[in-house]
Coordinates of C-alpha atoms in Angstrom, one line a residue:
M1 CA 4.3 9.5 23.0
E2 CA 2.4 10.7 26.0
K3 CA -1.2 9.8 26.1
R4 CA -3.6 12.7 25.8
T5 CA -7.4 12.6 25.4
N6 CA -10.2 14.8 24.2
E7 CA -12.6 12.3 25.6
K8 CA -13.3 11.0 22.1
R9 CA -12.5 7.5 20.9
V10 CA -12.0 6.3 17.3
I11 CA -12.4 2.7 16.2
L12 CA -10.2 1.5 13.3
F13 CA -10.7 -1.7 11.4
P14 CA -7.8 -2.6 9.0
L15 CA -8.0 -5.1 6.2
P16 CA -5.5 -7.8 7.2
L17 CA -3.0 -7.2 4.4
Q18 CA 0.4 -5.6 5.0
G19 CA -0.2 -2.8 2.6
C20 CA -3.5 -2.0 4.4
I21 CA -2.3 -2.4 8.0
N22 CA 0.5 0.0 7.5
P23 CA -1.5 3.1 6.6
M24 CA -4.3 2.3 9.1
L25 CA -2.0 2.1 12.1
Q26 CA -0.1 5.2 10.9
L27 CA -3.4 7.0 10.7
A28 CA -4.2 5.8 14.2
T29 CA -0.9 7.2 15.4
I30 CA -1.7 10.6 13.8
L31 CA -5.2 10.7 15.4
F32 CA -3.7 9.7 18.8
S33 CA -1.4 12.7 18.5
R34 CA -4.5 14.9 18.0
G35 CA -5.9 13.7 21.3
F36 CA -8.1 10.8 20.3
S37 CA -8.1 7.4 22.1
I38 CA -7.7 4.5 19.7
T39 CA -9.2 1.1 19.5
I40 CA -8.0 -1.3 16.8
I41 CA -10.4 -4.1 15.9
H42 CA -8.5 -6.8 13.9
T43 CA -8.9 -10.3 12.5
R44 CA -7.0 -13.3 13.8
F45 CA -5.4 -13.7 10.4
N46 CA -2.4 -11.3 10.0
A47 CA -3.0 -9.8 13.4
P48 CA -0.9 -6.6 14.0
K49 CA 1.5 -6.7 16.9
S50 CA -0.2 -4.9 19.8
S51 CA 3.1 -4.7 21.6
D52 CA 4.3 -2.2 19.0
H53 CA 1.5 0.2 19.9
P54 CA 1.1 0.0 23.7
L55 CA -1.1 3.1 24.0
F56 CA -3.8 1.6 21.7
T57 CA -6.5 -0.8 22.7
F58 CA -6.5 -4.0 20.5
L59 CA -9.5 -6.3 20.1
Q60 CA -9.1 -9.5 18.1
M61 CA -12.1 -11.1 16.5
A62 CA -12.7 -14.3 14.7
D63 CA -12.4 -14.3 10.9
G64 CA -13.5 -17.8 10.0
L65 CA -10.6 -18.6 7.8
S66 CA -9.1 -22.1 7.8
E67 CA -5.4 -22.6 7.8
T68 CA -5.6 -23.7 4.1
Q69 CA -7.6 -20.5 3.2
T70 CA -5.0 -18.3 4.9
Q71 CA -2.3 -19.9 2.8
S72 CA -4.2 -19.5 -0.5
P73 CA -2.5 -17.3 -3.1
D74 CA -6.0 -16.3 -4.4
L75 CA -6.3 -12.9 -2.8
L76 CA -9.7 -12.1 -4.3
L77 CA -11.1 -15.4 -2.8
K78 CA -9.5 -14.5 0.6
L79 CA -11.1 -11.0 0.6
T80 CA -14.5 -12.5 -0.4
L81 CA -14.4 -15.0 2.5
L82 CA -13.3 -12.4 5.0
N83 CA -16.2 -10.2 4.0
E84 CA -18.6 -13.1 4.3
N85 CA -17.2 -14.2 7.7
C86 CA -16.5 -11.0 9.6
E87 CA -19.9 -9.2 9.8
K88 CA -21.2 -11.0 12.8
P89 CA -17.9 -10.8 14.8
L90 CA -17.5 -7.1 14.0
R91 CA -21.1 -6.4 15.1
E92 CA -20.4 -8.2 18.4
C93 CA -17.3 -6.2 19.0
L94 CA -19.0 -2.9 18.4
A95 CA -21.9 -3.9 20.6
K96 CA -19.5 -4.6 23.4
L97 CA -17.7 -1.3 22.9
L98 CA -20.8 0.8 22.8
K99 CA -22.5 -0.9 25.7
P100 CA -22.3 1.3 28.9
D101 CA -20.1 -0.4 31.4
S102 CA -19.2 1.1 34.7
D103 CA -15.9 -0.9 34.8
S104 CA -14.8 0.2 31.4
E105 CA -12.0 2.6 30.9
T106 CA -13.9 4.2 28.1
E107 CA -16.9 5.1 30.3
Q108 CA -16.2 8.9 29.9
E109 CA -15.2 8.6 26.2
K110 CA -17.6 9.0 23.4
I111 CA -16.9 6.7 20.4
S112 CA -16.9 9.2 17.5
C113 CA -16.7 7.0 14.4
L114 CA -15.5 3.9 12.7
I115 CA -12.7 4.1 10.2
D116 CA -12.2 1.0 8.0
D117 CA -10.5 -0.1 4.8
S118 CA -12.3 0.3 1.5
G119 CA -11.9 -3.4 1.0
W120 CA -14.5 -4.1 3.7
T121 CA -17.9 -4.2 2.0
F122 CA -20.3 -4.9 4.9
T123 CA -19.2 -2.3 7.4
Q124 CA -21.4 0.6 6.3
S125 CA -24.6 -1.3 7.2
V126 CA -23.1 -2.4 10.5
A127 CA -22.0 1.1 11.4
E128 CA -25.5 2.5 10.5
S129 CA -27.2 -0.1 12.8
F130 CA -25.2 1.5 15.7
N131 CA -25.8 5.0 14.4
L132 CA -22.0 5.3 14.1
P133 CA -20.4 7.5 11.4
R134 CA -18.1 5.6 9.1
F135 CA -15.1 6.8 7.2
V136 CA -13.4 4.8 4.4
L137 CA -9.6 4.6 4.3
C138 CA -8.3 4.5 0.7
A139 CA -4.9 2.8 0.8
Y140 CA -4.5 3.3 -3.0
K141 CA -3.5 6.2 -5.2
F142 CA -6.9 7.9 -5.5
T143 CA -6.7 7.7 -9.3
F144 CA -6.8 4.0 -9.0
F145 CA -9.5 4.0 -6.4
L146 CA -11.9 6.0 -8.6
G147 CA -10.9 4.1 -11.8
H148 CA -11.2 0.5 -10.5
L149 CA -14.6 1.1 -9.1
L150 CA -15.9 1.9 -12.6
V151 CA -14.5 -1.2 -14.2
P152 CA -17.8 -3.2 -13.9
Q153 CA -19.5 -0.3 -15.8
L154 CA -16.9 -0.5 -18.6
R155 CA -17.5 -4.2 -18.9
R156 CA -21.3 -3.8 -19.0
H157 CA -20.8 -1.2 -21.8
G158 CA -18.7 -3.6 -23.8
F159 CA -15.3 -1.8 -23.4
L160 CA -13.9 -4.9 -21.7
P161 CA -12.3 -7.3 -22.2
F162 CA -10.0 -6.0 -25.0
P163 CA -9.6 -8.1 -28.1
D164 CA -5.8 -7.7 -27.8
S165 CA -4.7 -8.1 -24.2
E166 CA -1.2 -7.0 -25.1
A167 CA -2.2 -3.8 -26.8
E168 CA -0.1 -0.7 -26.0
D169 CA -3.0 1.7 -26.6
L170 CA -4.0 4.0 -23.7
V171 CA -7.3 3.4 -22.0
P172 CA -9.2 6.7 -22.3
E173 CA -11.4 5.9 -19.4
F174 CA -8.5 5.0 -17.1
P175 CA -5.4 7.1 -17.9
P176 CA -2.5 6.6 -18.0
L177 CA -3.1 2.8 -18.1
R178 CA -2.5 0.9 -21.3
K179 CA -4.9 -1.8 -22.4
K180 CA -2.3 -4.5 -21.6
D181 CA -2.1 -3.1 -18.0
L182 CA -5.9 -3.2 -17.5
S183 CA -6.0 -6.7 -18.8
R184 CA -3.5 -7.8 -16.2
I185 CA -5.3 -5.9 -13.4
M186 CA -8.7 -7.5 -14.3
G187 CA -7.3 -11.1 -14.3
T188 CA -8.7 -14.1 -16.1
S189 CA -12.2 -14.3 -17.5
S190 CA -13.1 -16.9 -14.8
Q191 CA -12.4 -14.2 -12.1
M192 CA -14.4 -11.4 -13.8
E193 CA -17.8 -12.2 -12.3
M194 CA -16.4 -12.4 -8.7
L195 CA -14.3 -9.3 -9.2
D196 CA -17.2 -7.2 -10.7
S197 CA -19.4 -8.2 -7.8
Y198 CA -16.7 -7.2 -5.3
L199 CA -16.1 -3.8 -6.9
V200 CA -19.8 -3.1 -7.1
K201 CA -20.1 -3.8 -3.4
I202 CA -17.1 -1.5 -2.6
L203 CA -18.8 1.3 -4.5
E204 CA -22.2 0.8 -3.0
S205 CA -20.8 0.6 0.5
T206 CA -18.6 3.7 0.1
K207 CA -21.2 6.1 -1.3
P208 CA -23.2 6.4 2.0
A209 CA -20.1 6.9 4.2
S210 CA -19.2 10.1 6.0
G211 CA -16.1 10.6 3.9
I212 CA -13.0 9.1 2.4
I213 CA -9.5 9.4 4.0
V214 CA -6.9 9.3 1.2
M215 CA -3.2 8.4 1.8
S216 CA -2.2 10.8 -0.9
C217 CA -2.1 14.6 -1.5
Q218 CA -3.2 17.2 -4.0
E219 CA 0.3 17.2 -5.4
L220 CA 0.0 13.5 -6.4
D221 CA -3.7 13.2 -7.1
Q222 CA -5.0 16.6 -8.2
D223 CA -6.9 15.5 -11.3
S224 CA -8.7 12.5 -9.7
L225 CA -9.5 14.5 -6.6
A226 CA -11.1 17.2 -8.8
E227 CA -13.2 14.5 -10.5
S228 CA -14.3 12.8 -7.3
H229 CA -17.5 14.9 -7.1
K230 CA -18.9 13.0 -10.1
V231 CA -18.9 9.8 -8.0
F232 CA -19.1 10.9 -4.4
N233 CA -21.0 13.7 -2.7
F234 CA -19.2 13.7 0.6
P235 CA -15.9 15.2 1.9
I236 CA -12.6 13.6 0.8
F237 CA -9.6 14.1 3.0
P238 CA -6.2 13.7 1.2
I239 CA -4.1 13.8 4.3
G240 CA -0.8 12.9 2.5
P241 CA 1.6 10.1 3.1
S242 CA 0.9 9.1 6.7
H243 CA 4.5 8.1 7.6
I244 CA 5.9 11.6 7.1
H245 CA 3.5 13.4 9.4
D246 CA 5.2 14.9 12.5
V247 CA 4.4 12.0 14.8
P248 CA 6.6 9.4 16.4
A249 CA 7.3 6.5 14.0
S250 CA 6.0 3.0 15.0
S251 CA 6.3 -0.4 13.4
S252 CA 3.4 -2.2 11.8
S253 CA 5.3 -4.9 9.9
L254 CA 3.9 -8.4 9.9
F255 CA 7.5 -9.6 9.2
E256 CA 10.6 -9.3 11.4
P257 CA 13.0 -6.9 9.6
D258 CA 16.6 -7.8 9.4
Q259 CA 18.3 -4.8 11.1
S260 CA 21.7 -5.9 9.8
C261 CA 20.8 -4.0 6.6
I262 CA 21.7 -0.7 8.2
P263 CA 25.3 -1.3 9.3
W264 CA 25.9 -3.0 5.9
L265 CA 24.6 0.2 4.2
D266 CA 26.8 2.3 6.4
N267 CA 29.8 0.7 4.7
Q268 CA 28.7 1.6 1.2
E269 CA 29.3 4.7 -0.8
T270 CA 26.6 7.4 -1.1
K271 CA 23.9 6.5 -3.6
S272 CA 25.8 3.4 -4.7
V273 CA 23.2 0.7 -3.6
I274 CA 20.2 -0.5 -5.6
Y275 CA 17.5 -1.7 -3.1
V276 CA 15.3 -4.5 -4.4
S277 CA 12.0 -5.4 -2.8
L278 CA 8.8 -6.8 -4.4
G279 CA 6.5 -6.4 -1.3
S280 CA 4.6 -8.7 0.9
I281 CA 2.4 -10.6 -1.5
V282 CA 4.2 -11.0 -4.9
T283 CA 5.5 -14.4 -5.9
M284 CA 7.7 -15.3 -8.8
S285 CA 8.9 -18.4 -10.6
E286 CA 12.3 -19.8 -9.9
S287 CA 13.5 -18.8 -13.4
E288 CA 12.4 -15.2 -12.8
F289 CA 14.2 -15.2 -9.4
L290 CA 17.4 -16.3 -11.1
E291 CA 17.1 -13.7 -13.9
I292 CA 16.9 -11.0 -11.3
A293 CA 19.9 -12.4 -9.4
F294 CA 22.1 -12.6 -12.4
G295 CA 20.9 -9.2 -13.6
L296 CA 21.9 -7.6 -10.3
R297 CA 25.3 -9.4 -10.3
N298 CA 26.1 -8.3 -13.8
T299 CA 25.7 -4.6 -12.9
D300 CA 28.8 -4.9 -10.7
L301 CA 27.0 -2.5 -8.4
A302 CA 26.1 -3.0 -4.7
F303 CA 22.6 -4.3 -4.0
L304 CA 20.4 -5.0 -1.0
W305 CA 17.7 -7.5 -2.0
V306 CA 14.7 -8.6 0.0
V307 CA 13.6 -12.1 -0.8
R308 CA 10.6 -13.0 1.3
P309 CA 10.5 -16.7 2.3
G310 CA 8.0 -18.5 0.1
S311 CA 8.1 -15.7 -2.6
V312 CA 9.9 -18.0 -5.0
Q313 CA 7.4 -20.6 -6.1
G314 CA 8.4 -24.1 -5.0
R315 CA 11.3 -22.9 -2.9
D316 CA 11.7 -22.0 0.8
W317 CA 14.1 -19.1 0.2
I318 CA 17.2 -18.6 -1.9
E319 CA 18.4 -22.2 -2.3
S320 CA 18.1 -21.9 -6.1
L321 CA 21.1 -19.6 -6.3
P322 CA 24.1 -21.4 -7.8
V323 CA 26.8 -22.6 -5.4
G324 CA 29.3 -19.7 -4.9
F325 CA 26.9 -17.0 -6.1
M326 CA 27.1 -14.8 -3.0
E327 CA 30.9 -15.3 -2.7
S328 CA 31.3 -14.2 -6.3
L329 CA 29.8 -10.8 -5.4
D330 CA 32.9 -9.9 -3.3
G331 CA 30.7 -8.3 -0.6
K332 CA 28.7 -6.1 -3.0
G333 CA 25.4 -8.0 -2.5
K334 CA 23.3 -8.7 0.6
I335 CA 20.0 -10.7 0.6
V336 CA 17.6 -10.6 3.6
K337 CA 14.2 -12.0 4.3
W338 CA 12.7 -8.6 5.2
A339 CA 14.1 -5.1 5.6
P340 CA 13.3 -2.0 7.6
Q341 CA 12.3 -0.3 4.4
L342 CA 11.8 3.3 5.6
D343 CA 15.3 3.2 7.1
V344 CA 16.8 1.7 4.0
L345 CA 15.2 4.2 1.6
A346 CA 16.2 7.1 3.9
H347 CA 19.8 5.9 4.0
R348 CA 22.4 8.0 2.1
A349 CA 23.8 4.9 0.4
T350 CA 20.5 4.0 -1.3
G351 CA 20.5 5.3 -4.9
G352 CA 17.6 3.4 -6.5
F353 CA 14.7 1.1 -5.8
L354 CA 13.6 -1.8 -7.9
T355 CA 10.0 -2.1 -6.7
H356 CA 6.6 -3.7 -7.4
N357 CA 5.2 -0.2 -6.9
G358 CA 2.6 -1.0 -4.2
W359 CA 1.3 2.4 -3.1
N360 CA 3.1 2.4 0.3
S361 CA 6.4 1.6 -1.3
T362 CA 5.8 4.2 -4.0
L363 CA 5.0 6.9 -1.5
E364 CA 8.0 6.0 0.7
S365 CA 10.4 6.2 -2.3
I366 CA 9.0 9.6 -3.4
C367 CA 9.3 10.9 0.1
E368 CA 12.9 9.9 0.3
G369 CA 13.7 11.0 -3.2
V370 CA 14.8 7.6 -4.4
P371 CA 14.4 6.9 -8.2
M372 CA 12.5 3.7 -9.0
I373 CA 12.6 0.8 -11.4
S374 CA 9.1 -0.5 -11.8
L375 CA 8.3 -4.2 -11.9
P376 CA 4.5 -4.3 -11.2
F377 CA 2.7 -7.6 -10.9
V378 CA -0.9 -7.0 -9.9
W379 CA -3.7 -4.6 -9.1
D380 CA -2.9 -0.9 -8.5
Q381 CA 0.8 -1.6 -9.1
M382 CA 0.2 -1.2 -12.8
L383 CA -1.2 2.3 -12.5
N384 CA 1.5 3.4 -10.0
A385 CA 4.2 2.2 -12.4
R386 CA 2.7 4.2 -15.3
F387 CA 2.7 7.4 -13.2
I388 CA 6.3 6.7 -12.2
S389 CA 7.6 6.3 -15.7
E390 CA 5.2 8.4 -17.9
V391 CA 3.6 11.2 -15.8
W392 CA 6.1 12.1 -13.1
R393 CA 9.1 10.6 -15.0
I394 CA 10.9 9.6 -11.8
G395 CA 11.7 6.1 -12.8
I396 CA 11.9 3.4 -15.5
H397 CA 9.3 0.8 -16.3
L398 CA 10.6 -2.8 -17.0
E399 CA 7.3 -3.6 -18.8
G400 CA 7.2 -7.0 -17.2
R401 CA 10.5 -8.0 -18.8
I402 CA 12.2 -10.1 -16.1
E403 CA 15.4 -10.9 -18.0
R404 CA 18.9 -10.4 -16.8
R405 CA 20.0 -8.1 -19.5
E406 CA 16.9 -5.9 -19.0
I407 CA 17.5 -5.8 -15.3
E408 CA 21.1 -4.9 -15.7
R409 CA 20.3 -2.2 -18.3
A410 CA 17.6 -0.6 -16.1
V411 CA 19.8 -0.5 -13.0
R412 CA 22.6 1.1 -14.9
R413 CA 20.2 3.7 -16.5
V414 CA 19.1 4.8 -13.0
M415 CA 22.4 4.4 -11.1
V416 CA 25.1 5.2 -13.6
D417 CA 24.0 6.9 -16.8
S418 CA 23.2 10.6 -17.2
E419 CA 19.5 9.7 -17.5
G420 CA 19.6 8.8 -13.8
E421 CA 20.8 12.3 -12.9
E422 CA 17.7 13.7 -14.7
I423 CA 15.4 11.3 -12.9
Q424 CA 17.0 12.2 -9.6
A425 CA 16.4 15.9 -10.2
R426 CA 12.8 15.4 -11.0
I427 CA 12.1 13.2 -8.0
K428 CA 13.8 15.7 -5.7
V429 CA 11.3 18.3 -6.9
L430 CA 8.3 16.0 -6.3
Q431 CA 9.8 14.9 -2.9
D432 CA 9.9 18.5 -1.8
E433 CA 6.3 19.2 -3.0
V434 CA 4.9 16.2 -1.2
R435 CA 6.8 16.8 2.1
R436 CA 5.7 20.5 2.1
S437 CA 2.1 19.3 1.8
V438 CA 2.1 17.8 5.4
K439 CA 3.8 20.9 6.9
R440 CA 1.6 23.5 8.7
G441 CA -0.4 25.3 6.0
G442 CA 0.2 22.7 3.3
S443 CA -2.6 21.0 1.5
S444 CA -2.4 17.7 3.4
S445 CA -2.0 19.5 6.8
R446 CA -5.2 21.5 6.1
S447 CA -7.0 18.3 5.0
L448 CA -6.0 16.6 8.2
D449 CA -7.3 19.6 10.3
D450 CA -10.6 19.3 8.4
L451 CA -10.8 15.5 9.2
V452 CA -10.1 16.0 12.9
N453 CA -12.7 18.8 13.1
R454 CA -15.2 16.5 11.2
I455 CA -14.6 13.7 13.7
L456 CA -15.0 16.0 16.6
S457 CA -18.3 17.2 15.3
F458 CA -20.0 13.9 15.8

């Protein structure tokens, strides 16, 4: 990718989570292709690999997290600490970048704006102190972004918590979630106060921004985008799935993918492999891990399974598998520590995806036309799974049932039964609609043009 410049520089500040780093660096690549110079400010914790993006400038700042805190499974606590610790270091970074310096390569470049993740709650005031326009990157489905910001209001009005946390009833204020989904999203009562405070801060810090950049499109988020004016009075830019824009692909994985997946897939029949990956954060018990293992084996179908080291509680990796388990598969199963997911989903051999339904994984599966089996664990995954199974009808919801017979049944429904053919037909239609959106003249392409023009106007 040859470097071009319009003498404008954009600063991007990702939240240090895999699901947030991916879209931020993909957005950086898109903006670079439109002529902007790119500076990435990032924390020491989960620092992106600068060597994967040699044409960007990377600035690492202190984040104040101890080694113990970086290993904590409490994500809300981690985000709270990051927001408490990072304001001063970010301010110092921006001051250095904005200070005239005759030796600086950016001497002739005007810094146009700051783009940061919605999970940062202090950045609006910092940007304002430098008179720097700020855009918020929404790494969720926009339906979830709008809905989850209103949860504290629902709680104040007495709608939460629900008396029956396992209720199947729909939540009218947050469709198509069910009450049991929202109860899982909101966590335990001891977490409610901290979560409410965090969500209120996100809303308050987003409203004064110059706009929201959404990694979705009209075709996936039409209703929520139409409702957005009730909450926000600034432009919203649904630029579509960032990874399918016509720009060179680049890696932003925090884990080293096992490239042996691809030659293994090359040896499998077309649409014969179920791909299994539960993302970069989810953990499971040893018994849940074994239920998935036996469920996959019992299908007698080929599977490629990503088991992230440390994702099985109390175990390093897959040592819980019975002796001889892999040999009993007769070559039909492959387990890796991490996979090049985009390549796997695009491979002709991949016929289904058992997923946690993080938004990046959901988008990637839609864009490659791969039907999904939904096993959501936390946060926006619940909503994404409902859209998959009940709105778009392009997959099957396991409803949290991690049991070998349920796993086997779901895989067979998608991969073998006639129901899978119907799901495949529906996801192919949605795939085509979403991919058209980023082509010249499509809804996402027009939105990206609007975003670029807006940044250039500063």
